Structures are given as C-alpha cells and as structure tokens.
Coordinates of N, CA and C in Angstrom, one line a residue:
X1272 N -27.1 3.6 -7.1 CA -26.2 3.8 -8.2 C -26.8 3.6 -9.5
X1273 N -26.5 4.4 -10.4 CA -27.1 4.2 -11.8 C -26.0 3.5 -12.6
X1274 N -26.5 2.4 -13.3 CA -25.6 1.6 -14.1 C -24.8 2.4 -15.1
X1275 N -25.4 3.5 -15.7 CA -24.7 4.3 -16.7 C -23.5 5.1 -16.0
X1276 N -23.4 5.1 -14.7 CA -22.3 5.8 -14.1 C -21.1 4.9 -13.7
X1277 N -21.3 3.6 -13.9 CA -20.2 2.7 -13.6 C -19.6 2.2 -14.9
X1278 N -18.4 2.6 -15.2 CA -17.7 2.1 -16.4 C -17.2 0.7 -16.1
X1279 N -16.2 0.6 -15.3 CA -15.7 -0.7 -14.8 C -15.6 -0.5 -13.3
X1280 N -16.1 -1.4 -12.6 CA -15.9 -1.4 -11.1 C -15.3 -2.7 -10.6
X1281 N -14.8 -2.6 -9.5 CA -14.2 -3.8 -8.9 C -15.0 -4.2 -7.6
X1282 N -15.0 -5.5 -7.4 CA -15.6 -6.0 -6.2 C -14.5 -6.5 -5.3
X1283 N -14.3 -5.9 -4.1 CA -13.3 -6.3 -3.2 C -13.7 -7.5 -2.4
X1284 N -12.9 -8.5 -2.4 CA -13.2 -9.7 -1.7 C -12.3 -10.0 -0.5
X1285 N -11.3 -9.1 -0.3 CA -10.4 -9.4 0.8 C -9.4 -8.2 0.9
X1286 N -9.0 -8.0 2.2 CA -8.0 -7.0 2.4 C -7.0 -7.6 3.5
X1287 N -5.7 -7.5 3.2 CA -4.7 -8.2 4.0 C -3.5 -7.3 4.2
X1288 N -2.9 -7.5 5.4 CA -1.7 -6.8 5.7 C -0.5 -7.5 5.0
X1289 N -0.7 -8.8 4.8 CA 0.4 -9.6 4.2 C 0.1 -9.9 2.7
X1290 N 1.0 -9.5 1.9 CA 0.8 -9.7 0.4 C 0.6 -11.1 0.1
X1291 N 1.3 -12.0 0.7 CA 1.2 -13.4 0.4 C -0.2 -14.0 0.6
X1292 N -0.9 -13.5 1.7 CA -2.3 -13.9 1.9 C -3.2 -13.4 0.8
X1293 N -2.9 -12.2 0.3 CA -3.7 -11.7 -0.8 C -3.4 -12.5 -2.1
X1294 N -2.2 -12.9 -2.3 CA -1.9 -13.7 -3.5 C -2.5 -15.1 -3.4
X1295 N -2.6 -15.7 -2.2 CA -3.3 -17.0 -2.1 C -4.7 -16.9 -2.4
X1296 N -5.4 -15.9 -1.9 CA -6.8 -15.7 -2.3 C -7.0 -15.4 -3.8
X1297 N -6.1 -14.7 -4.4 CA -6.2 -14.4 -5.8 C -6.1 -15.7 -6.6
X1298 N -5.2 -16.6 -6.2 CA -5.0 -17.8 -6.9 C -6.2 -18.7 -6.8
X1299 N -6.8 -18.7 -5.6 CA -8.1 -19.5 -5.4 C -9.2 -19.0 -6.2
X1300 N -9.3 -17.7 -6.3 CA -10.4 -17.1 -7.2 C -10.2 -17.5 -8.6
X1301 N -8.9 -17.4 -9.1 CA -8.6 -17.7 -10.5 C -8.8 -19.1 -10.8
X1302 N -8.7 -20.0 -9.8 CA -9.0 -21.5 -10.1 C -10.4 -21.7 -10.4
X1303 N -11.3 -20.7 -9.9 CA -12.7 -20.8 -10.1 C -13.2 -20.0 -11.3
X1304 N -12.2 -19.6 -12.2 CA -12.5 -19.0 -13.4 C -12.8 -17.5 -13.4
X1305 N -12.5 -16.8 -12.3 CA -12.6 -15.4 -12.3 C -11.2 -14.7 -12.3
X1306 N -11.2 -13.5 -12.8 CA -10.0 -12.7 -12.9 C -9.9 -11.8 -11.6
X1307 N -8.8 -12.0 -10.9 CA -8.6 -11.2 -9.7 C -7.2 -10.5 -9.8
X1308 N -7.2 -9.3 -9.1 CA -5.9 -8.6 -9.0 C -5.7 -8.2 -7.6
X1309 N -4.4 -7.9 -7.3 CA -4.0 -7.4 -5.9 C -3.6 -6.0 -6.1
X1310 N -4.1 -5.0 -5.3 CA -3.6 -3.7 -5.3 C -3.3 -3.2 -3.9
X1311 N -2.5 -2.2 -3.8 CA -2.2 -1.6 -2.5 C -2.3 -0.1 -2.7
X1312 N -3.4 0.5 -2.3 CA -3.5 2.0 -2.5 C -2.5 2.7 -1.7
X1313 N -2.1 3.9 -2.2 CA -1.0 4.7 -1.5 C -1.2 4.9 -0.1
X1314 N -2.4 5.3 0.3 CA -2.7 5.7 1.7 C -3.3 4.6 2.5
X1315 N -2.9 3.3 2.2 CA -3.4 2.2 2.9 C -2.3 1.2 3.3
X1316 N -2.5 0.6 4.4 CA -1.5 -0.5 4.8 C -2.0 -1.9 4.3
X1317 N -3.1 -1.9 3.6 CA -3.7 -3.2 3.2 C -3.6 -3.5 1.7
X1318 N -3.3 -4.7 1.4 CA -3.4 -5.2 0.1 C -4.9 -5.7 -0.2
X1319 N -5.5 -5.2 -1.3 CA -6.8 -5.5 -1.6 C -6.9 -6.5 -2.7
X1320 N -7.8 -7.5 -2.6 CA -8.0 -8.5 -3.7 C -9.3 -8.0 -4.4
X1321 N -9.2 -7.7 -5.7 CA -10.3 -7.2 -6.4 C -10.7 -8.1 -7.6
X1322 N -12.0 -8.2 -7.9 CA -12.5 -8.9 -9.1 C -13.2 -7.9 -9.9
X1323 N -12.8 -7.8 -11.2 CA -13.4 -6.9 -12.2 C -14.8 -7.3 -12.5
X1324 N -15.7 -6.3 -12.5 CA -17.1 -6.5 -12.9 C -17.4 -5.4 -14.0
X1325 N -18.2 -5.8 -15.0 CA -18.6 -4.9 -16.0 C -19.9 -4.2 -15.7
X1326 N -20.1 -3.1 -16.2 CA -21.3 -2.3 -15.9 C -22.6 -3.0 -16.0
X1327 N -22.8 -3.8 -17.0 CA -24.1 -4.4 -17.2 C -24.4 -5.6 -16.2
X1328 N -23.4 -6.0 -15.5 CA -23.6 -7.2 -14.6 C -23.1 -7.0 -13.2
X1329 N -22.9 -5.7 -12.8 CA -22.3 -5.4 -11.5 C -23.2 -6.0 -10.3
X1330 N -24.5 -5.9 -10.4 CA -25.3 -6.3 -9.3 C -25.4 -7.9 -9.2
X1331 N -25.5 -8.5 -10.4 CA -25.5 -10.0 -10.5 C -24.1 -10.5 -10.0
X1332 N -23.0 -9.9 -10.4 CA -21.7 -10.3 -10.0 C -21.6 -10.2 -8.5
X1333 N -22.0 -9.1 -7.9 CA -21.9 -8.9 -6.5 C -22.6 -10.0 -5.7
X1334 N -23.8 -10.3 -6.1 CA -24.6 -11.3 -5.5 C -23.9 -12.7 -5.5
X1335 N -23.4 -13.0 -6.7 CA -22.7 -14.3 -6.9 C -21.4 -14.4 -6.1
X1336 N -20.7 -13.3 -6.1 CA -19.4 -13.2 -5.3 C -19.7 -13.3 -3.8
X1337 N -20.7 -12.6 -3.3 CA -21.0 -12.7 -1.9 C -21.4 -14.1 -1.5
X1338 N -22.1 -14.8 -2.4 CA -22.5 -16.2 -2.1 C -21.3 -17.2 -2.2
X1339 N -20.5 -17.0 -3.3 CA -19.5 -18.0 -3.6 C -18.1 -17.7 -3.1
X1340 N -17.8 -16.5 -2.8 CA -16.4 -16.1 -2.5 C -16.3 -15.5 -1.1
X1341 N -17.0 -14.4 -0.8 CA -16.9 -13.8 0.5 C -18.2 -13.0 0.7
X1342 N -18.9 -13.3 1.7 CA -20.2 -12.7 2.1 C -20.0 -11.2 2.4
X1343 N -18.8 -10.8 2.8 CA -18.5 -9.5 3.1 C -17.9 -8.6 2.0
X1344 N -18.0 -9.1 0.8 CA -17.5 -8.4 -0.4 C -18.1 -7.0 -0.5
X1345 N -17.4 -6.1 -1.1 CA -18.0 -4.7 -1.3 C -17.5 -4.1 -2.6
X1346 N -18.2 -3.1 -3.1 CA -17.9 -2.5 -4.3 C -16.7 -1.5 -4.1
X1347 N -15.7 -1.7 -4.9 CA -14.5 -0.8 -4.8 C -14.4 -0.1 -6.1
X1348 N -14.5 1.2 -5.9 CA -14.4 2.1 -7.1 C -13.4 3.2 -6.9
X1349 N -12.4 3.2 -7.7 CA -11.3 4.1 -7.7 C -11.5 5.2 -8.8
X1350 N -11.6 6.4 -8.4 CA -11.8 7.5 -9.3 C -13.1 7.4 -10.0
X1351 N -14.2 7.1 -9.3 CA -15.5 7.0 -9.8 C -16.2 8.3 -9.6
X1352 N -17.2 8.6 -10.4 CA -18.0 9.8 -10.2 C -19.4 9.4 -10.2
X1353 N -20.0 9.2 -9.1 CA -21.4 8.8 -9.0 C -22.3 10.0 -8.9

C-alpha cells in the first residue's frame, strides 16, 4: 500500500453478532485514550469496532493496536481506491 493512497483508514479490532459486545469493546478502547466507533455494513451480520488511523501513521498504529488491543486486528477501508 502506498501512504498517499490512504486518506483515512480504520483498523478493525473486533467483529460481533451482538451490538452490546461491540459497545463494551469500544468503551474499553476509549478508556485507553483511543477513539473507536461501531459500524454494521449493509451486507453483513456483524458489528465492527473500528479505530481511526491517519495516513501518516497507519503502519505504526497497526503495530501498536495489534500489540495492545487485538493481535488479529486488520485494516478496514471502505470506498478506498488502492
């Protein structure tokens, strides 16, 4: 991925069938000083917990989040053009 192609990307740290579980993870993340949101894409049965990352620090954020939040975190990009 080229950094100039990522405007704002999200790092997904969890996916849940139950909205309450997604909200619990979101609150835990926010207690640690990060901003998280919950989304439910139209064609999915899962609620996703996302942390916003800015272009200039996407790789550093991903490494930190994998270490501190969820080792299985992945880059979530909606309407991206790579």
